[in-house]
Tab-separated table of C-alpha atoms in Angstrom:
chain	number	residue	atom	x	y	z
C	1	UNK	CA	6.677	-5.359	5.600
C	2	UNK	CA	7.982	-3.797	8.841
C	3	UNK	CA	11.406	-1.933	7.618
C	4	UNK	CA	14.599	-3.773	8.311
C	5	UNK	CA	17.938	-1.784	8.644
C	6	UNK	CA	21.288	-3.520	9.038
C	7	UNK	CA	24.369	-2.451	10.177
C	8	UNK	CA	27.416	-2.589	7.348
C	9	UNK	CA	30.612	-4.540	8.366
C	10	UNK	CA	33.730	-3.041	7.252
C	11	UNK	CA	36.436	-5.564	7.210
C	12	UNK	CA	39.173	-3.311	4.866
C	13	UNK	CA	39.318	0.320	6.077
C	14	UNK	CA	39.216	1.167	2.091
C	15	UNK	CA	35.413	0.151	2.721
C	16	UNK	CA	35.090	3.600	4.593
C	17	UNK	CA	36.443	5.215	1.798
C	18	UNK	CA	33.523	4.120	-0.485
C	19	UNK	CA	30.713	3.730	1.405
C	20	UNK	CA	30.803	6.950	4.175
C	21	UNK	CA	30.970	9.215	0.684
C	22	UNK	CA	27.851	7.890	-0.398
C	23	UNK	CA	25.759	6.929	2.337
C	24	UNK	CA	25.073	5.856	6.084
C	25	UNK	CA	27.038	2.519	6.966
C	26	UNK	CA	23.435	0.638	6.750
C	27	UNK	CA	21.646	-1.282	5.035
C	28	UNK	CA	17.996	-1.387	4.502
C	29	UNK	CA	15.992	-4.755	4.021
C	30	UNK	CA	13.499	-3.852	1.093
C	31	UNK	CA	12.502	-7.647	0.193
C	32	UNK	CA	12.324	-11.105	1.791
C	33	UNK	CA	11.345	-14.563	1.369
C	34	UNK	CA	12.895	-14.909	-2.213
C	35	UNK	CA	14.544	-17.947	-3.445
C	36	UNK	CA	17.324	-15.929	-4.537
C	37	UNK	CA	17.812	-12.271	-6.433
C	38	UNK	CA	19.397	-11.372	-8.960
C	39	UNK	CA	19.500	-8.625	-11.818
C	40	UNK	CA	19.390	-5.550	-10.553
C	41	UNK	CA	18.809	-2.343	-12.415
C	42	UNK	CA	17.972	1.216	-11.618
C	43	UNK	CA	14.995	3.002	-13.935
C	44	UNK	CA	15.884	6.650	-13.769
C	45	UNK	CA	12.795	7.865	-15.218
C	46	UNK	CA	10.697	6.004	-12.567
C	47	UNK	CA	13.134	6.424	-9.547
C	48	UNK	CA	12.675	2.765	-8.874
C	49	UNK	CA	14.793	-0.545	-8.790
C	50	UNK	CA	14.127	-3.626	-10.669
C	51	UNK	CA	15.607	-7.138	-9.520
C	52	UNK	CA	14.480	-10.742	-10.217
C	53	UNK	CA	13.871	-13.558	-8.213
C	54	UNK	CA	14.981	-16.630	-10.895
C	55	UNK	CA	13.449	-19.992	-9.091
C	56	UNK	CA	10.710	-17.975	-8.206
C	57	UNK	CA	10.368	-16.527	-12.000
C	58	UNK	CA	9.144	-13.130	-10.635
C	59	UNK	CA	10.700	-9.466	-11.675
C	60	UNK	CA	10.182	-7.191	-8.882
C	61	UNK	CA	10.125	-3.112	-8.669
C	62	UNK	CA	10.930	-1.258	-5.913
C	63	UNK	CA	10.593	2.412	-5.092
C	64	UNK	CA	10.969	4.739	-1.975
C	65	UNK	CA	7.318	5.756	-2.907
C	66	UNK	CA	5.617	2.278	-3.740
C	67	UNK	CA	7.671	0.383	-1.907
C	68	UNK	CA	7.813	-3.467	-3.737
C	69	UNK	CA	5.623	-4.489	-6.661
C	70	UNK	CA	5.715	-7.569	-8.634
C	71	UNK	CA	5.350	-6.503	-12.491
C	72	UNK	CA	5.943	-10.098	-13.664
C	73	UNK	CA	4.035	-12.804	-12.617
C	74	UNK	CA	5.833	-15.309	-14.410
C	75	UNK	CA	9.237	-13.865	-15.890
C	76	UNK	CA	10.499	-16.737	-17.571
C	77	UNK	CA	12.760	-17.324	-14.725
C	78	UNK	CA	14.669	-13.847	-15.817
C	79	UNK	CA	18.040	-13.661	-14.248
C	80	UNK	CA	20.534	-10.458	-15.249
C	81	UNK	CA	18.840	-7.217	-16.146
C	82	UNK	CA	20.297	-3.460	-17.558
C	83	UNK	CA	18.593	-0.466	-18.528
C	84	UNK	CA	19.311	0.138	-22.334
C	85	UNK	CA	19.838	3.987	-22.463
C	86	UNK	CA	19.428	3.926	-26.645
C	87	UNK	CA	16.280	1.374	-26.340
C	88	UNK	CA	15.093	3.355	-23.199
C	89	UNK	CA	14.033	-0.545	-22.017
C	90	UNK	CA	15.137	-3.271	-19.760
C	91	UNK	CA	17.564	-5.771	-21.131
C	92	UNK	CA	16.467	-9.115	-19.491
C	93	UNK	CA	17.998	-12.455	-19.717
C	94	UNK	CA	15.467	-15.181	-19.792
C	95	UNK	CA	16.370	-18.791	-18.591
C	96	UNK	CA	12.995	-20.622	-19.665
C	97	UNK	CA	13.019	-19.237	-23.177
C	98	UNK	CA	16.414	-19.218	-23.831
C	99	UNK	CA	16.121	-15.498	-24.887
C	100	UNK	CA	17.403	-12.112	-24.914
C	101	UNK	CA	14.526	-9.815	-24.819
C	102	UNK	CA	13.542	-5.621	-24.186
C	103	UNK	CA	11.114	-4.904	-21.527
C	104	UNK	CA	8.836	-1.869	-21.705
C	105	UNK	CA	9.436	-0.236	-17.954
C	106	UNK	CA	5.756	0.443	-17.392
C	107	UNK	CA	3.767	-1.906	-19.694
C	108	UNK	CA	5.985	-4.807	-19.510
C	109	UNK	CA	5.608	-5.245	-22.929
C	110	UNK	CA	8.416	-7.687	-24.450
C	111	UNK	CA	10.148	-8.350	-27.456
C	112	UNK	CA	12.293	-11.141	-28.376
C	113	UNK	CA	15.662	-10.007	-29.709
C	114	UNK	CA	17.437	-13.296	-29.844
C	115	UNK	CA	17.140	-16.849	-28.708
C	116	UNK	CA	19.171	-19.135	-30.932
C	117	UNK	CA	22.850	-19.047	-32.839
C	118	UNK	CA	23.547	-21.062	-35.729
C	119	UNK	CA	19.962	-22.680	-35.937
C	120	UNK	CA	20.391	-24.183	-31.967
C	121	UNK	CA	18.895	-22.777	-28.955
C	122	UNK	CA	20.871	-20.695	-26.656
C	123	UNK	CA	21.436	-22.013	-23.261
C	124	UNK	CA	20.394	-19.489	-20.892
C	125	UNK	CA	21.485	-16.193	-21.141
C	126	UNK	CA	22.496	-14.712	-17.645
C	127	UNK	CA	23.963	-11.392	-17.479
C	128	UNK	CA	24.113	-7.962	-20.696
C	129	UNK	CA	26.180	-5.182	-20.744
C	130	UNK	CA	25.841	-2.473	-23.355
C	131	UNK	CA	28.945	-0.455	-24.449
C	132	UNK	CA	29.229	3.094	-25.656
C	133	UNK	CA	28.295	2.281	-29.299
C	134	UNK	CA	24.932	0.307	-28.079
C	135	UNK	CA	26.570	-2.937	-28.800
C	136	UNK	CA	24.954	-5.298	-26.427
C	137	UNK	CA	27.251	-8.318	-24.887
C	138	UNK	CA	25.972	-11.511	-22.822
C	139	UNK	CA	26.927	-14.238	-21.179
C	140	UNK	CA	24.854	-17.863	-21.610
C	141	UNK	CA	26.093	-20.334	-19.232
C	142	UNK	CA	23.683	-23.175	-18.694
C	143	UNK	CA	22.334	-22.729	-15.502
C	144	UNK	CA	18.888	-22.686	-16.922
C	145	UNK	CA	18.978	-26.292	-18.373
C	146	UNK	CA	18.043	-27.184	-14.733
C	147	UNK	CA	14.469	-27.626	-14.451
C	148	UNK	CA	14.519	-25.082	-10.894
C	149	UNK	CA	15.909	-22.266	-12.835
C	150	UNK	CA	14.354	-22.369	-16.485
C	151	UNK	CA	14.041	-25.192	-19.031
C	152	UNK	CA	15.357	-28.036	-18.301
C	153	UNK	CA	16.383	-29.002	-21.462
C	154	UNK	CA	19.478	-30.367	-22.529
C	155	UNK	CA	22.278	-27.831	-23.843
C	156	UNK	CA	22.290	-27.230	-27.417
C	157	UNK	CA	25.632	-24.993	-28.050
C	158	UNK	CA	28.883	-26.518	-28.224
C	159	UNK	CA	29.679	-23.899	-26.028
C	160	UNK	CA	28.635	-21.754	-22.980
C	161	UNK	CA	29.748	-18.478	-24.864
C	162	UNK	CA	29.842	-14.422	-24.453
C	163	UNK	CA	27.816	-13.307	-27.510
C	164	UNK	CA	28.014	-9.949	-29.100
C	165	UNK	CA	24.767	-8.765	-30.698
C	166	UNK	CA	24.754	-5.588	-33.521
C	167	UNK	CA	21.483	-4.217	-33.261
C	168	UNK	CA	21.697	-2.096	-36.344
C	169	UNK	CA	22.618	-5.367	-38.411
C	170	UNK	CA	21.264	-7.905	-36.366
C	171	UNK	CA	24.562	-9.773	-36.070
C	172	UNK	CA	25.760	-12.410	-33.251
C	173	UNK	CA	28.924	-13.698	-32.768
C	174	UNK	CA	30.648	-15.558	-30.099
C	175	UNK	CA	33.456	-13.294	-28.626
C	176	UNK	CA	34.265	-15.403	-25.401
C	177	UNK	CA	34.414	-19.735	-25.884
C	178	UNK	CA	37.388	-20.561	-23.690
C	179	UNK	CA	35.413	-20.249	-20.240
C	180	UNK	CA	33.177	-23.137	-18.563
C	181	UNK	CA	30.230	-20.699	-17.247
C	182	UNK	CA	30.822	-17.301	-18.318
C	183	UNK	CA	28.482	-15.159	-15.814
C	184	UNK	CA	28.794	-11.309	-14.558
C	185	UNK	CA	30.509	-9.251	-17.441
C	186	UNK	CA	31.307	-5.393	-17.359
C	187	UNK	CA	33.667	-3.244	-19.061
C	188	UNK	CA	36.532	-0.635	-18.212
C	189	UNK	CA	35.651	2.676	-18.661
C	190	UNK	CA	37.479	3.323	-21.697
C	191	UNK	CA	36.079	-0.195	-23.275
C	192	UNK	CA	39.259	-1.439	-23.846
C	193	UNK	CA	39.070	-4.312	-21.154
C	194	UNK	CA	36.398	-6.412	-20.623
C	195	UNK	CA	35.501	-8.466	-17.278
C	196	UNK	CA	33.944	-11.910	-17.207
C	197	UNK	CA	33.354	-14.097	-14.602
C	198	UNK	CA	33.623	-17.523	-15.116
C	199	UNK	CA	31.633	-19.784	-11.816
C	200	UNK	CA	32.804	-22.803	-12.953
C	201	UNK	CA	36.000	-24.581	-11.418
C	202	UNK	CA	37.594	-25.881	-15.070
C	203	UNK	CA	37.471	-24.129	-18.586
C	204	UNK	CA	36.063	-26.218	-21.825
C	205	UNK	CA	39.747	-26.985	-22.803
C	206	UNK	CA	39.962	-28.701	-19.335
C	207	UNK	CA	42.789	-26.428	-17.759
C	208	UNK	CA	41.841	-25.685	-14.126
C	209	UNK	CA	42.030	-22.606	-12.767
C	210	UNK	CA	45.093	-21.526	-9.821
C	211	UNK	CA	45.500	-24.379	-6.918
C	212	UNK	CA	42.552	-23.899	-5.041
C	213	UNK	CA	40.296	-21.375	-6.519
C	214	UNK	CA	36.732	-22.092	-7.648
C	215	UNK	CA	35.761	-19.200	-9.315
C	216	UNK	CA	37.614	-16.512	-11.250
C	217	UNK	CA	37.116	-12.978	-12.810
C	218	UNK	CA	39.232	-13.004	-16.396
C	219	UNK	CA	40.253	-9.971	-18.350
C	220	UNK	CA	40.161	-9.784	-21.330
C	221	UNK	CA	41.738	-7.061	-23.846
C	222	UNK	CA	38.733	-6.029	-26.466
C	223	UNK	CA	40.154	-5.139	-30.279
C	224	UNK	CA	37.522	-3.097	-32.148
C	225	UNK	CA	34.497	-4.086	-29.795
C	226	UNK	CA	35.075	-7.415	-31.734
C	227	UNK	CA	38.115	-9.686	-30.470
C	228	UNK	CA	38.305	-10.311	-26.937
C	229	UNK	CA	42.022	-11.571	-26.565
C	230	UNK	CA	45.008	-12.036	-24.185
C	231	UNK	CA	42.963	-13.191	-21.325
C	232	UNK	CA	44.025	-13.237	-17.753
C	233	UNK	CA	43.424	-13.864	-14.231
C	234	UNK	CA	42.208	-10.678	-12.533
C	235	UNK	CA	40.509	-11.747	-9.512
C	236	UNK	CA	40.394	-15.731	-8.281
C	237	UNK	CA	38.168	-17.141	-5.244
C	238	UNK	CA	39.252	-19.962	-2.813
C	239	UNK	CA	35.815	-20.658	-1.893
C	240	UNK	CA	31.844	-20.742	-2.257
C	241	UNK	CA	29.803	-22.382	-4.432
C	242	UNK	CA	30.372	-22.068	-8.606
C	243	UNK	CA	27.191	-20.526	-9.501
C	244	UNK	CA	26.621	-18.783	-6.083
C	245	UNK	CA	29.497	-16.772	-6.084
C	246	UNK	CA	30.808	-13.604	-7.897
C	247	UNK	CA	27.876	-13.252	-10.081
C	248	UNK	CA	26.918	-9.904	-9.343
C	249	UNK	CA	28.846	-8.017	-11.387
C	250	UNK	CA	29.328	-3.937	-12.329
C	251	UNK	CA	32.028	-1.905	-13.035
C	252	UNK	CA	31.675	1.765	-11.554
C	253	UNK	CA	32.898	4.044	-13.653
C	254	UNK	CA	33.015	7.604	-11.865
C	255	UNK	CA	35.327	5.555	-9.085
C	256	UNK	CA	37.175	2.940	-11.237
C	257	UNK	CA	36.152	0.059	-9.155
C	258	UNK	CA	34.770	-3.314	-10.183
C	259	UNK	CA	32.006	-4.437	-7.328
C	260	UNK	CA	31.175	-8.399	-6.800
C	261	UNK	CA	29.520	-10.585	-4.224
C	262	UNK	CA	31.274	-14.090	-3.056
C	263	UNK	CA	28.775	-14.529	0.056
C	264	UNK	CA	31.102	-10.973	1.262
C	265	UNK	CA	30.752	-7.560	-0.846
C	266	UNK	CA	33.780	-7.401	-2.565
C	267	UNK	CA	35.225	-4.067	-4.278
C	268	UNK	CA	38.750	-4.119	-6.297
C	269	UNK	CA	40.336	-1.444	-7.671
C	270	UNK	CA	43.527	-2.114	-9.538
C	271	UNK	CA	43.132	-5.820	-9.057
C	272	UNK	CA	43.590	-5.189	-4.940
C	273	UNK	CA	40.413	-6.921	-3.403
C	274	UNK	CA	38.912	-5.192	-0.720
C	275	UNK	CA	36.080	-6.391	1.689
C	276	UNK	CA	33.252	-5.376	3.113
C	277	UNK	CA	30.600	-7.506	4.462
C	278	UNK	CA	26.895	-6.634	4.715
């Protein structure tokens, strides 16, 4: 593929503070023709990036040296990915298998970590993060119950929940059950606050989001790494399609910014959004 470089359009001057310190104000197109891409994760030992095409059910790897390659021809509709420093492997969320798995970055050897809760299958793990103690947290909305994105079977769990997996004991617990479709997830640098995207328009209790909003990022206080309390709105979106907005989510520890996407690229510090369109 011939390299294509596109300019970055700045909607807020705060974007210059973010972008000019790190790179030129241009973005390089490294892949085209995907159904939709998700889960970009950096592999430090290989100086490369992995990312998923969910409906295409493929996992890609890209590097400056080797370009773009398919490394999983059938990824079980893999979605979110995370570099697990503890396990030195990729944590991958698979829709079709309803599983959270470990992938070896060189061989793609696969190990299932969890695929059910209380005797019932998970819905379709979507995004995953690991705290400083090595505890794994992942979201489990029901998008994979759609055959285009996953297994196409009915949901078995009562809630689309956020789960906590203690790999030392194997204990799996639900820490959030009050969102309609929990999607992206990350922590503040001190891990005292968790941020979770709800990419649906109402929560499971039937309470509507603020008037005119379709999706929200919620903040929770985290007690002892086990209990998520004091739920509150952090940022809400007034436009977009549920499930296709506010899904890519990460916390920049260095700068204390949250990154997400809503057709525009949104950067937020202390709850004040700045919009930087690519």
